[in-house]
Short mmCIF file of C-alpha atoms in Angstrom, two decimals:
data_model
loop_
_atom_site.label_atom_id
_atom_site.label_comp_id
_atom_site.label_asym_id
_atom_site.label_seq_id
_atom_site.Cartn_x
_atom_site.Cartn_y
_atom_site.Cartn_z
CA UNK A 1 -124.48 -51.19 139.82
CA UNK A 2 -125.19 -47.80 138.21
CA UNK A 3 -121.72 -47.76 136.94
CA UNK A 4 -122.45 -45.96 133.73
CA UNK A 5 -125.45 -43.92 134.58
CA UNK A 6 -123.85 -40.79 136.05
CA UNK A 7 -123.32 -38.20 133.33
CA UNK A 8 -125.39 -40.15 130.81
CA UNK A 9 -128.54 -38.74 129.20
CA UNK A 10 -129.96 -42.13 128.28
CA UNK A 11 -133.03 -43.39 130.06
CA UNK A 12 -133.59 -46.93 131.20
CA UNK A 13 -136.93 -48.72 131.10
CA UNK A 14 -138.30 -51.54 133.20
CA UNK A 15 -141.69 -53.00 133.95
CA UNK A 16 -142.89 -54.41 137.26
CA UNK A 17 -145.96 -56.33 138.34
CA UNK A 18 -148.49 -55.03 140.88
CA UNK A 19 -146.25 -56.18 143.77
CA UNK A 20 -143.13 -54.43 142.46
CA UNK A 21 -141.34 -57.46 141.04
CA UNK A 22 -139.41 -56.81 137.83
CA UNK A 23 -140.98 -58.40 134.78
CA UNK A 24 -138.96 -56.68 132.06
CA UNK A 25 -135.81 -54.56 131.69
CA UNK A 26 -134.65 -52.98 128.44
CA UNK A 27 -131.15 -53.02 126.97
CA UNK A 28 -130.48 -49.46 128.19
CA UNK A 29 -131.15 -50.59 131.72
CA UNK A 30 -128.74 -53.49 131.37
CA UNK A 31 -126.20 -51.20 129.80
CA UNK A 32 -126.53 -48.45 132.36
CA UNK A 33 -126.79 -50.75 135.35
CA UNK A 34 -124.31 -53.25 133.86
CA UNK A 35 -123.17 -56.52 135.28
CA UNK A 36 -126.35 -58.61 135.35
CA UNK A 37 -128.39 -60.36 132.72
CA UNK A 38 -132.09 -59.61 132.12
CA UNK A 39 -132.96 -63.17 133.14
CA UNK A 40 -131.40 -62.71 136.56
CA UNK A 41 -133.30 -59.46 137.15
CA UNK A 42 -136.78 -60.70 136.20
CA UNK A 43 -138.71 -61.75 139.26
CA UNK A 44 -136.48 -59.77 141.62
CA UNK A 45 -138.08 -57.09 143.79
CA UNK A 46 -137.45 -53.65 142.33
CA UNK A 47 -136.02 -52.27 145.58
CA UNK A 48 -133.35 -54.97 145.47
CA UNK A 49 -132.57 -54.38 141.79
CA UNK A 50 -132.21 -50.64 142.37
CA UNK A 51 -130.62 -51.12 145.79
CA UNK A 52 -132.97 -48.69 147.46
CA UNK A 53 -135.16 -48.83 150.57
CA UNK A 54 -138.06 -51.25 150.28
CA UNK A 55 -140.39 -48.51 151.54
CA UNK A 56 -139.30 -46.20 148.69
CA UNK A 57 -140.51 -48.66 146.05
CA UNK A 58 -143.69 -49.46 148.00
CA UNK A 59 -144.60 -45.80 148.15
CA UNK A 60 -143.76 -45.34 144.44
CA UNK A 61 -145.94 -48.30 143.54
CA UNK A 62 -148.77 -47.05 145.71
CA UNK A 63 -148.62 -43.53 144.18
CA UNK A 64 -148.65 -44.95 140.66
CA UNK A 65 -151.53 -47.28 141.48
CA UNK A 66 -153.55 -44.41 142.94
CA UNK A 67 -152.79 -41.60 140.49
CA UNK A 68 -152.06 -43.62 137.35
CA UNK A 69 -148.58 -42.17 137.04
CA UNK A 70 -145.78 -40.27 138.78
CA UNK A 71 -143.23 -38.11 137.09
CA UNK A 72 -139.64 -37.14 137.93
CA UNK A 73 -139.44 -38.57 141.42
CA UNK A 74 -135.81 -38.37 142.60
CA UNK A 75 -134.38 -41.72 143.72
CA UNK A 76 -131.02 -42.05 145.46
CA UNK A 77 -129.59 -45.24 144.08
CA UNK A 78 -126.47 -46.74 145.62
CA UNK A 79 -124.09 -48.25 143.11
CA UNK A 80 -121.88 -51.25 143.63
CA UNK A 81 -119.00 -49.06 144.83
CA UNK A 82 -121.28 -47.48 147.45
CA UNK A 83 -121.60 -44.17 145.60
CA UNK A 84 -125.05 -42.63 145.77
CA UNK A 85 -126.41 -41.48 142.40
CA UNK A 86 -129.62 -39.51 142.10
CA UNK A 87 -131.87 -40.59 139.26
CA UNK A 88 -135.30 -39.32 138.30
CA UNK A 89 -137.97 -41.91 138.15
CA UNK A 90 -141.21 -41.75 136.17
CA UNK A 91 -143.77 -44.49 136.48
CA UNK A 92 -147.03 -45.20 134.68
CA UNK A 93 -149.63 -47.70 135.80
CA UNK A 94 -150.77 -50.66 133.75
CA UNK A 95 -154.31 -52.00 133.98
CA UNK A 96 -155.98 -55.08 132.70
CA UNK A 97 -159.27 -55.12 130.74
CA UNK A 98 -161.29 -54.90 133.94
CA UNK A 99 -159.38 -51.81 135.06
CA UNK A 100 -157.42 -53.62 137.76
CA UNK A 101 -153.91 -52.32 138.48
CA UNK A 102 -151.45 -54.99 137.34
CA UNK A 103 -148.11 -53.20 137.39
CA UNK A 104 -146.08 -50.17 136.38
CA UNK A 105 -143.74 -49.11 133.64
CA UNK A 106 -140.72 -47.30 135.12
CA UNK A 107 -138.31 -44.98 133.37
CA UNK A 108 -135.12 -43.98 135.11
CA UNK A 109 -133.16 -41.07 133.78
CA UNK A 110 -130.38 -38.85 135.04
CA UNK A 111 -131.24 -35.39 136.43
CA UNK A 112 -129.72 -33.79 133.35
CA UNK A 113 -132.51 -35.38 131.35
CA UNK A 114 -135.26 -33.91 133.62
CA UNK A 115 -136.80 -31.98 130.75
CA UNK A 116 -136.37 -34.92 128.52
CA UNK A 117 -139.95 -36.09 128.60
CA UNK A 118 -140.61 -33.93 125.56
CA UNK A 119 -137.26 -34.07 123.76
CA UNK A 120 -133.92 -35.71 124.47
CA UNK A 121 -134.86 -39.03 126.05
CA UNK A 122 -135.45 -41.88 123.70
CA UNK A 123 -138.40 -42.85 125.93
CA UNK A 124 -139.94 -39.38 126.20
CA UNK A 125 -142.52 -39.83 123.47
CA UNK A 126 -143.38 -43.29 124.69
CA UNK A 127 -143.87 -42.00 128.23
CA UNK A 128 -146.03 -39.08 127.10
CA UNK A 129 -148.17 -41.41 125.04
CA UNK A 130 -148.44 -43.80 127.96
CA UNK A 131 -149.38 -40.96 130.31
CA UNK A 132 -152.14 -39.90 127.94
CA UNK A 133 -153.22 -43.50 127.69
CA UNK A 134 -153.19 -43.86 131.45
CA UNK A 135 -155.18 -40.66 131.88
CA UNK A 136 -157.74 -42.03 129.46
CA UNK A 137 -157.73 -45.35 131.30
CA UNK A 138 -158.16 -43.63 134.66
CA UNK A 139 -161.11 -41.67 133.26
CA UNK A 140 -162.54 -44.85 131.81
CA UNK A 141 -162.07 -46.61 135.10
CA UNK A 142 -163.79 -43.80 136.97
CA UNK A 143 -166.64 -43.95 134.47
CA UNK A 144 -166.86 -47.73 134.88
CA UNK A 145 -166.85 -47.38 138.66
CA UNK A 146 -169.65 -44.82 138.42
CA UNK A 147 -171.55 -47.10 136.06
CA UNK A 148 -171.21 -50.00 138.48
CA UNK A 149 -172.32 -47.82 141.39
CA UNK A 150 -175.36 -46.49 139.53
CA UNK A 151 -176.28 -49.93 138.30
CA UNK A 152 -176.04 -51.33 141.82
CA UNK A 153 -178.05 -48.44 143.25
CA UNK A 154 -180.70 -48.72 140.54
CA UNK A 155 -181.00 -52.51 140.74
CA UNK A 156 -181.24 -52.49 144.54
CA UNK A 157 -184.04 -49.92 144.51
CA UNK A 158 -185.96 -51.53 141.66
CA UNK A 159 -185.79 -54.88 143.46
CA UNK A 160 -186.92 -53.30 146.71
CA UNK A 161 -189.84 -51.50 145.05
CA UNK A 162 -190.78 -54.70 143.27
CA UNK A 163 -190.85 -56.58 146.57
CA UNK A 164 -192.78 -53.78 148.26
CA UNK A 165 -195.42 -53.73 145.53
CA UNK A 166 -195.60 -57.53 145.48
CA UNK A 167 -196.16 -57.61 149.22
CA UNK A 168 -198.63 -54.73 149.37
CA UNK A 169 -200.39 -54.66 146.03
CA UNK A 170 -200.01 -58.17 144.66
CA UNK A 171 -198.46 -59.76 141.59
CA UNK A 172 -200.61 -57.94 139.02
CA UNK A 173 -199.43 -54.52 140.10
CA UNK A 174 -195.85 -55.84 140.17
CA UNK A 175 -196.16 -56.99 136.58
CA UNK A 176 -197.68 -53.67 135.67
CA UNK A 177 -194.60 -51.88 137.06
CA UNK A 178 -192.39 -54.22 135.07
CA UNK A 179 -194.38 -53.63 131.90
CA UNK A 180 -194.32 -49.86 132.41
CA UNK A 181 -190.53 -49.79 132.78
CA UNK A 182 -189.94 -52.28 129.95
CA UNK A 183 -192.17 -50.28 127.61
CA UNK A 184 -190.35 -47.10 128.55
CA UNK A 185 -186.99 -48.78 127.87
CA UNK A 186 -188.22 -50.22 124.55
CA UNK A 187 -189.57 -46.87 123.40
CA UNK A 188 -186.23 -45.21 124.04
CA UNK A 189 -184.06 -48.11 122.93
CA UNK A 190 -182.49 -48.54 126.36
CA UNK A 191 -180.96 -52.00 126.93
CA UNK A 192 -182.79 -52.57 130.22
CA UNK A 193 -185.14 -55.44 130.92
CA UNK A 194 -187.15 -56.25 134.02
CA UNK A 195 -188.40 -59.77 134.50
CA UNK A 196 -189.68 -61.41 137.70
CA UNK A 197 -188.16 -58.67 139.80
CA UNK A 198 -184.71 -59.10 138.27
CA UNK A 199 -183.06 -56.33 136.27
CA UNK A 200 -180.94 -57.09 133.20
CA UNK A 201 -178.83 -54.27 131.84
CA UNK A 202 -177.38 -55.13 128.45
CA UNK A 203 -174.90 -52.32 128.04
CA UNK A 204 -173.58 -49.26 129.81
CA UNK A 205 -176.31 -46.72 130.44
CA UNK A 206 -176.13 -43.00 130.91
CA UNK A 207 -176.87 -41.80 134.41
CA UNK A 208 -179.96 -40.03 133.05
CA UNK A 209 -181.48 -43.34 131.98
CA UNK A 210 -181.16 -44.80 135.47
CA UNK A 211 -182.61 -41.58 136.87
CA UNK A 212 -185.63 -41.57 134.56
CA UNK A 213 -186.39 -45.27 135.08
CA UNK A 214 -186.02 -45.07 138.84
CA UNK A 215 -188.15 -41.91 138.97
CA UNK A 216 -190.88 -43.75 137.07
CA UNK A 217 -190.68 -46.74 139.42
CA UNK A 218 -190.85 -44.48 142.47
CA UNK A 219 -193.77 -42.55 141.03
CA UNK A 220 -195.55 -45.85 140.34
CA UNK A 221 -194.95 -47.10 143.86
CA UNK A 222 -196.06 -43.80 145.44
CA UNK A 223 -199.21 -43.92 143.37
CA UNK A 224 -200.06 -47.44 144.55
CA UNK A 225 -198.86 -47.67 148.16
CA UNK A 226 -198.17 -44.04 149.02
CA UNK A 227 -195.11 -41.96 149.64
CA UNK A 228 -194.68 -43.02 153.25
CA UNK A 229 -194.25 -46.76 152.54
CA UNK A 230 -192.17 -46.12 149.43
CA UNK A 231 -189.82 -43.78 151.30
CA UNK A 232 -189.52 -46.27 154.16
CA UNK A 233 -188.54 -49.05 151.78
CA UNK A 234 -186.03 -46.91 149.90
CA UNK A 235 -184.50 -45.63 153.13
CA UNK A 236 -184.10 -49.21 154.36
CA UNK A 237 -182.27 -50.09 151.13
CA UNK A 238 -180.02 -47.04 151.36
CA UNK A 239 -179.20 -47.80 155.00
CA UNK A 240 -177.37 -50.89 153.82
CA UNK A 241 -175.48 -49.13 151.04
CA UNK A 242 -171.89 -47.98 150.91
CA UNK A 243 -171.37 -44.22 151.26
CA UNK A 244 -169.50 -44.09 147.93
CA UNK A 245 -172.45 -45.72 146.21
CA UNK A 246 -174.82 -43.16 147.67
CA UNK A 247 -172.50 -40.33 146.68
CA UNK A 248 -172.33 -41.63 143.10
CA UNK A 249 -176.14 -41.79 143.02
CA UNK A 250 -176.38 -38.29 144.48
CA UNK A 251 -173.97 -36.92 141.89
CA UNK A 252 -176.06 -38.54 139.16
CA UNK A 253 -179.16 -36.80 140.53
CA UNK A 254 -180.76 -40.09 141.57
CA UNK A 255 -181.18 -39.07 145.18
CA UNK A 256 -182.69 -37.90 147.37
CA UNK A 257 -186.07 -38.76 145.95
CA UNK A 258 -187.97 -37.47 148.94
CA UNK B 1 -202.53 -62.54 154.27
CA UNK B 2 -205.54 -62.65 156.61
CA UNK B 3 -203.22 -63.87 159.34
CA UNK B 4 -201.03 -60.77 158.78
CA UNK B 5 -204.07 -58.62 159.37
CA UNK B 6 -205.13 -60.59 162.43
CA UNK B 7 -201.60 -60.62 163.83
CA UNK B 8 -202.03 -56.91 164.52
CA UNK B 9 -203.23 -56.53 168.10
CA UNK B 10 -205.07 -53.28 167.44
CA UNK B 11 -206.76 -54.72 164.38
CA UNK B 12 -207.92 -57.68 166.45
CA UNK B 13 -209.22 -55.22 169.05
CA UNK B 14 -211.10 -53.27 166.37
CA UNK B 15 -212.61 -56.48 164.99
CA UNK B 16 -213.67 -57.53 168.47
CA UNK B 17 -215.23 -54.11 169.08
CA UNK B 18 -217.08 -54.43 165.76
CA UNK B 19 -218.34 -57.87 166.68
CA UNK B 20 -219.50 -56.60 170.06
CA UNK B 21 -221.39 -53.75 168.41
CA UNK B 22 -223.02 -56.17 165.98
CA UNK B 23 -223.84 -58.57 168.82
CA UNK B 24 -225.40 -55.73 170.80
CA UNK B 25 -227.53 -54.61 167.84
CA UNK B 26 -228.67 -58.19 167.12
CA UNK B 27 -229.61 -58.47 170.80
CA UNK B 28 -231.43 -55.15 170.59
CA UNK B 29 -233.47 -56.38 167.62
CA UNK B 30 -234.19 -59.55 169.62
CA UNK B 31 -236.10 -57.33 172.02
CA UNK B 32 -237.63 -55.24 169.22
CA UNK B 33 -241.22 -56.26 169.92
CA UNK B 34 -240.85 -55.62 173.65
CA UNK B 35 -238.95 -52.32 173.33
CA UNK B 36 -240.84 -50.89 170.38
CA UNK B 37 -239.46 -49.41 167.14
CA UNK B 38 -238.77 -45.94 168.59
CA UNK B 39 -236.66 -47.26 171.47
CA UNK B 40 -234.76 -49.51 169.09
CA UNK B 41 -234.21 -46.56 166.74
CA UNK B 42 -233.06 -44.44 169.72
CA UNK B 43 -230.17 -46.87 170.17
CA UNK B 44 -229.65 -47.97 166.56
CA UNK B 45 -229.56 -44.53 164.91
CA UNK B 46 -226.83 -42.99 167.14
CA UNK B 47 -224.76 -46.18 166.89
CA UNK B 48 -225.07 -46.01 163.11
CA UNK B 49 -224.00 -42.35 163.08
CA UNK B 50 -221.00 -43.10 165.32
CA UNK B 51 -219.88 -46.02 163.15
CA UNK B 52 -220.37 -43.97 159.97
CA UNK B 53 -218.41 -41.11 161.54
CA UNK B 54 -215.69 -43.61 162.46
CA UNK B 55 -215.24 -44.42 158.77
CA UNK B 56 -215.13 -40.74 157.86
CA UNK B 57 -212.54 -40.05 160.57
CA UNK B 58 -210.48 -43.03 159.34
CA UNK B 59 -210.48 -41.58 155.83
CA UNK B 60 -209.57 -38.18 157.27
CA UNK B 61 -206.59 -39.65 159.15
CA UNK B 62 -205.41 -41.38 155.98
CA UNK B 63 -205.73 -38.08 154.13
CA UNK B 64 -203.72 -36.31 156.83
CA UNK B 65 -201.02 -38.95 156.75
CA UNK B 66 -200.52 -38.59 153.01
CA UNK B 67 -198.45 -35.77 151.61
CA UNK B 68 -199.44 -32.80 149.50
CA UNK B 69 -199.41 -33.62 145.79
CA UNK B 70 -199.68 -37.33 146.43
CA UNK B 71 -202.32 -39.14 144.38
CA UNK B 72 -203.53 -41.11 147.41
CA UNK B 73 -204.13 -37.83 149.24
CA UNK B 74 -206.85 -37.04 146.70
CA UNK B 75 -208.28 -40.54 147.11
CA UNK B 76 -208.56 -40.20 150.88
CA UNK B 77 -209.68 -36.57 150.63
CA UNK B 78 -212.65 -37.38 148.40
CA UNK B 79 -213.52 -40.41 150.51
CA UNK B 80 -213.48 -38.25 153.64
CA UNK B 81 -215.96 -35.84 152.05
CA UNK B 82 -218.19 -38.69 150.85
CA UNK B 83 -218.25 -40.52 154.17
CA UNK B 84 -218.83 -37.34 156.18
CA UNK B 85 -221.79 -36.58 153.91
CA UNK B 86 -223.16 -40.07 154.48
CA UNK B 87 -222.60 -39.80 158.23
CA UNK B 88 -224.38 -36.45 158.12
CA UNK B 89 -227.21 -38.08 156.16
CA UNK B 90 -227.49 -40.80 158.82
CA UNK B 91 -227.59 -38.12 161.54
CA UNK B 92 -230.34 -36.23 159.68
CA UNK B 93 -232.26 -39.48 159.22
CA UNK B 94 -232.04 -40.17 162.95
CA UNK B 95 -233.09 -36.59 163.73
CA UNK B 96 -236.19 -36.88 161.54
CA UNK B 97 -237.02 -40.30 162.94
CA UNK B 98 -236.37 -39.69 166.63
CA UNK B 99 -236.97 -35.99 167.22
CA UNK B 100 -239.48 -35.03 164.55
CA UNK B 101 -240.93 -38.53 164.42
CA UNK B 102 -241.40 -38.17 160.67
CA UNK B 103 -240.85 -40.73 157.96
CA UNK B 104 -237.38 -39.70 156.85
CA UNK B 105 -237.83 -40.87 153.26
CA UNK B 106 -237.62 -38.67 151.31
CA UNK B 107 -235.98 -35.90 153.31
CA UNK B 108 -232.92 -33.63 153.48
CA UNK B 109 -231.00 -36.77 154.47
CA UNK B 110 -231.44 -38.05 150.92
CA UNK B 111 -229.87 -34.89 149.57
CA UNK B 112 -226.75 -35.55 151.68
CA UNK B 113 -226.67 -39.20 150.62
CA UNK B 114 -227.14 -38.38 146.96
CA UNK B 115 -224.41 -35.76 146.97
CA UNK B 116 -222.21 -38.17 148.97
CA UNK B 117 -222.13 -40.59 146.04
CA UNK B 118 -220.22 -38.08 143.91
CA UNK B 119 -217.05 -37.91 146.06
CA UNK B 120 -217.28 -41.66 146.63
CA UNK B 121 -217.43 -42.25 142.89
CA UNK B 122 -214.46 -39.91 142.37
CA UNK B 123 -212.57 -41.74 145.15
CA UNK B 124 -212.95 -45.09 143.43
CA UNK B 125 -212.07 -43.76 139.98
CA UNK B 126 -208.92 -42.14 141.38
CA UNK B 127 -208.00 -45.24 143.37
CA UNK B 128 -208.39 -47.50 140.38
CA UNK B 129 -206.35 -45.14 138.20
CA UNK B 130 -203.67 -44.87 140.88
CA UNK B 131 -203.12 -48.64 140.65
CA UNK B 132 -201.94 -48.18 137.04
CA UNK B 133 -202.93 -51.72 136.20
CA UNK B 134 -205.37 -53.03 133.63
CA UNK B 135 -208.62 -54.45 135.00
CA UNK B 136 -208.37 -58.20 135.45
CA UNK B 137 -211.44 -60.39 135.01
CA UNK B 138 -213.53 -57.73 133.22
CA UNK B 139 -216.03 -60.40 132.22
CA UNK B 140 -216.52 -61.47 135.84
CA UNK B 141 -217.15 -57.86 136.80
CA UNK B 142 -219.63 -57.39 133.96
CA UNK B 143 -221.46 -60.59 134.91
CA UNK B 144 -221.64 -59.66 138.59
CA UNK B 145 -222.83 -56.18 137.65
CA UNK B 146 -225.40 -57.49 135.19
CA UNK B 147 -226.70 -60.06 137.67
CA UNK B 148 -226.90 -57.48 140.45
CA UNK B 149 -228.63 -54.97 138.22
CA UNK B 150 -231.07 -57.59 136.94
CA UNK B 151 -232.04 -58.59 140.50
CA UNK B 152 -232.35 -54.94 141.54
CA UNK B 153 -234.45 -54.00 138.52
CA UNK B 154 -236.67 -57.10 138.43
CA UNK B 155 -237.40 -57.40 142.14
CA UNK B 156 -237.18 -53.81 143.43
CA UNK B 157 -236.80 -50.98 140.97
CA UNK B 158 -239.26 -52.08 138.27
CA UNK B 159 -242.13 -52.89 140.70
CA UNK B 160 -241.60 -49.58 142.49
CA UNK B 161 -241.46 -47.63 139.23
CA UNK B 162 -244.60 -49.35 138.03
CA UNK B 163 -246.58 -48.61 141.19
CA UNK B 164 -248.44 -45.44 142.14
CA UNK B 165 -247.55 -45.59 145.83
CA UNK B 166 -244.23 -43.80 145.54
CA UNK B 167 -243.90 -40.22 144.36
CA UNK B 168 -241.70 -39.37 141.40
CA UNK B 169 -238.94 -38.20 143.78
CA UNK B 170 -239.13 -41.43 145.76
CA UNK B 171 -238.97 -43.45 142.57
CA UNK B 172 -236.00 -41.47 141.32
CA UNK B 173 -234.20 -41.85 144.65
CA UNK B 174 -234.88 -45.58 144.82
CA UNK B 175 -233.50 -46.06 141.31
CA UNK B 176 -230.51 -43.84 142.05
CA UNK B 177 -229.60 -45.66 145.28
CA UNK B 178 -230.04 -49.08 143.72
CA UNK B 179 -227.87 -48.31 140.71
CA UNK B 180 -225.48 -45.98 142.58
CA UNK B 181 -224.73 -48.55 145.28
CA UNK B 182 -224.11 -51.20 142.67
CA UNK B 183 -221.80 -49.00 140.60
CA UNK B 184 -219.79 -47.94 143.62
CA UNK B 185 -219.61 -51.54 144.88
CA UNK B 186 -218.42 -52.81 141.48
CA UNK B 187 -215.77 -50.11 141.22
CA UNK B 188 -214.46 -51.08 144.63
CA UNK B 189 -214.52 -54.72 143.52
CA UNK B 190 -212.40 -53.79 140.49
CA UNK B 191 -209.76 -52.39 142.87
CA UNK B 192 -209.84 -55.64 144.86
CA UNK B 193 -209.39 -57.69 141.67
CA UNK B 194 -206.26 -55.69 140.84
CA UNK B 195 -204.86 -55.96 144.37
CA UNK B 196 -205.52 -59.69 144.91
CA UNK B 197 -202.45 -61.31 146.46
CA UNK B 198 -201.27 -58.13 148.15
CA UNK B 199 -201.91 -56.90 151.68
CA UNK B 200 -203.79 -53.86 150.41
CA UNK B 201 -206.41 -56.16 148.92
CA UNK B 202 -207.78 -56.78 152.41
CA UNK B 203 -208.81 -53.24 153.33
CA UNK B 204 -210.39 -52.90 149.89
CA UNK B 205 -212.08 -56.29 150.14
CA UNK B 206 -213.61 -55.26 153.47
CA UNK B 207 -214.66 -51.87 152.06
CA UNK B 208 -216.13 -53.57 148.99
CA UNK B 209 -218.00 -56.04 151.17
CA UNK B 210 -219.43 -53.08 153.07
CA UNK B 211 -220.54 -51.33 149.89
CA UNK B 212 -222.11 -54.48 148.45
CA UNK B 213 -223.91 -55.26 151.72
CA UNK B 214 -225.15 -51.68 151.66
CA UNK B 215 -226.48 -52.21 148.13
CA UNK B 216 -228.49 -55.23 149.25
CA UNK B 217 -229.73 -53.46 152.40
CA UNK B 218 -230.78 -50.36 150.49
CA UNK B 219 -232.71 -52.45 147.98
CA UNK B 220 -234.27 -54.46 150.76
CA UNK B 221 -235.21 -51.32 152.65
CA UNK B 222 -236.87 -49.64 149.69
CA UNK B 223 -238.65 -52.84 148.75
CA UNK B 224 -239.85 -53.35 152.34
CA UNK B 225 -240.80 -49.70 152.74
CA UNK B 226 -242.71 -49.73 149.46
CA UNK B 227 -244.42 -53.01 150.28
CA UNK B 228 -245.28 -51.85 153.80
CA UNK B 229 -243.29 -54.57 155.55
CA UNK B 230 -240.65 -52.27 157.05
CA UNK B 231 -240.88 -50.94 160.60
CA UNK B 232 -244.09 -51.19 162.55
CA UNK B 233 -244.59 -52.36 166.13
CA UNK B 234 -243.48 -55.93 165.49
CA UNK B 235 -240.20 -57.00 163.97
CA UNK B 236 -240.43 -58.28 160.42
CA UNK B 237 -237.77 -60.25 158.58
CA UNK B 238 -237.48 -57.38 156.10
CA UNK B 239 -236.80 -54.86 158.90
CA UNK B 240 -234.15 -57.06 160.50
CA UNK B 241 -232.51 -57.84 157.17
CA UNK B 242 -232.51 -54.20 156.10
CA UNK B 243 -231.28 -52.71 159.39
CA UNK B 244 -228.80 -55.15 160.93
CA UNK B 245 -226.63 -55.79 157.84
CA UNK B 246 -226.83 -52.06 157.09
CA UNK B 247 -224.91 -51.37 160.30
CA UNK B 248 -222.56 -54.22 159.35
CA UNK B 249 -221.96 -52.44 156.04
CA UNK B 250 -220.85 -49.24 157.81
CA UNK B 251 -218.79 -51.29 160.23
CA UNK B 252 -217.10 -52.97 157.28
CA UNK B 253 -216.31 -49.57 155.73
CA UNK B 254 -214.86 -48.34 159.01
CA UNK B 255 -212.88 -51.53 159.68
CA UNK B 256 -211.62 -51.58 156.10
CA UNK B 257 -210.29 -48.06 156.48
CA UNK B 258 -208.83 -48.90 159.88
CA UNK B 259 -207.00 -51.90 158.42
CA UNK B 260 -205.66 -49.61 155.67
CA UNK B 261 -204.44 -47.28 158.42
CA UNK B 262 -202.75 -50.13 160.23
CA UNK B 263 -201.02 -51.26 157.05
CA UNK B 264 -199.69 -47.76 156.60
CA UNK B 265 -198.60 -47.66 160.23
CA UNK B 266 -201.16 -45.04 161.25
CA UNK B 267 -203.32 -45.24 164.39
#
């Protein structure tokens, strides 16, 4: 193990799944770590392949999953002869279409190649591109999470106001609220539709759209049943919401309404 | 929906109190011939003022409970002014009748009543607009209005206008009350039509019932007064029908506002 890595400036590449099991190793890895075939390494836990502490790989995996990538983390890898070799490890996260973490791409390179991310390593450009990609994915994921939070917040409040108006002011006033919001959405080309108290959102919406529609619904409800009852209903809805959801709504300027 | 209203202990108490008041007044009119009109008025007039004031206070409490800038605050504010003016008019009427022993029609009380219609009209316009919903059953409303107006004009307003017994002011007031009551009642009915199926329809249904009863009582009163069948030492059907439901109308207004308060968790 690690027989040829000391003194080399070649980087090795491997991929793992979300649990840290090896799913791919490149030829450099096989060359540098010599002795085993790719087939025998696939499916093995990374800590066993690298002969490091299990906790070391767990923490690496966790950091990559959280931040999207780590760069130049020193790993003390014990070779077959028992000699400890320090390698630098860079990892980038991989996500599926839904933004779920599904694994990491790991590059191992000798300390001499520390500055290699820009130049000497054959994987430097790939890693930089992947990091940029990951950064974009992380941003996208954050945006998607915010979208989901705002959509949940908006839908919960619209449903609650719909129920409140139905209970207090009857079905006609409920339909009138629906029509008002649908007309507003149609006028502005927003892919939002209210029908029978349900909210259908066709595409991702800007936070401002949720804010404007919810403000209109609140204003409608206040006009019909008063601020006191509307605020009570909205507070009851918010009491059952996750703090992160409320924070996302606050950041989007959707709360507090009263 | 009615059960929701009656499930409220305080609302049941208020209804019971209203029924007791009505029972007492019916009993009082049962002894009308023995007690005489002045004694009956000495009880009836203050009770009427108290009940009317109750409605005004209810509107005031609703106004206080709403927040500055809120549309409903304007609704309750205007209603408070209107109902206080009407309560004041009832008090003036009683004062003229009991203390000055004058026929209170026409008098300063009519000025208060007449002015009182303006805030009441504004209240109903604002309330209807605040519902932000198109008027359902417009034809039904037009038919009810037309039928009501036809009855009022054919049986009360036209005969009074055609006669020489009423002065011009009395004729104008009779016409104004007849039409004004009907307009206000229909506007309240429009709000009920919109709110049907919701809990808020009940307070407005009770208020509307009060306003429509008041329309009938006012027309009956002016007809009876003009025809000379109102008041006098012995109880006439016209007197009983004009006075007793008139108190019921104020009670309905007050109870309607109280039920609105209960729905909003006030009182």
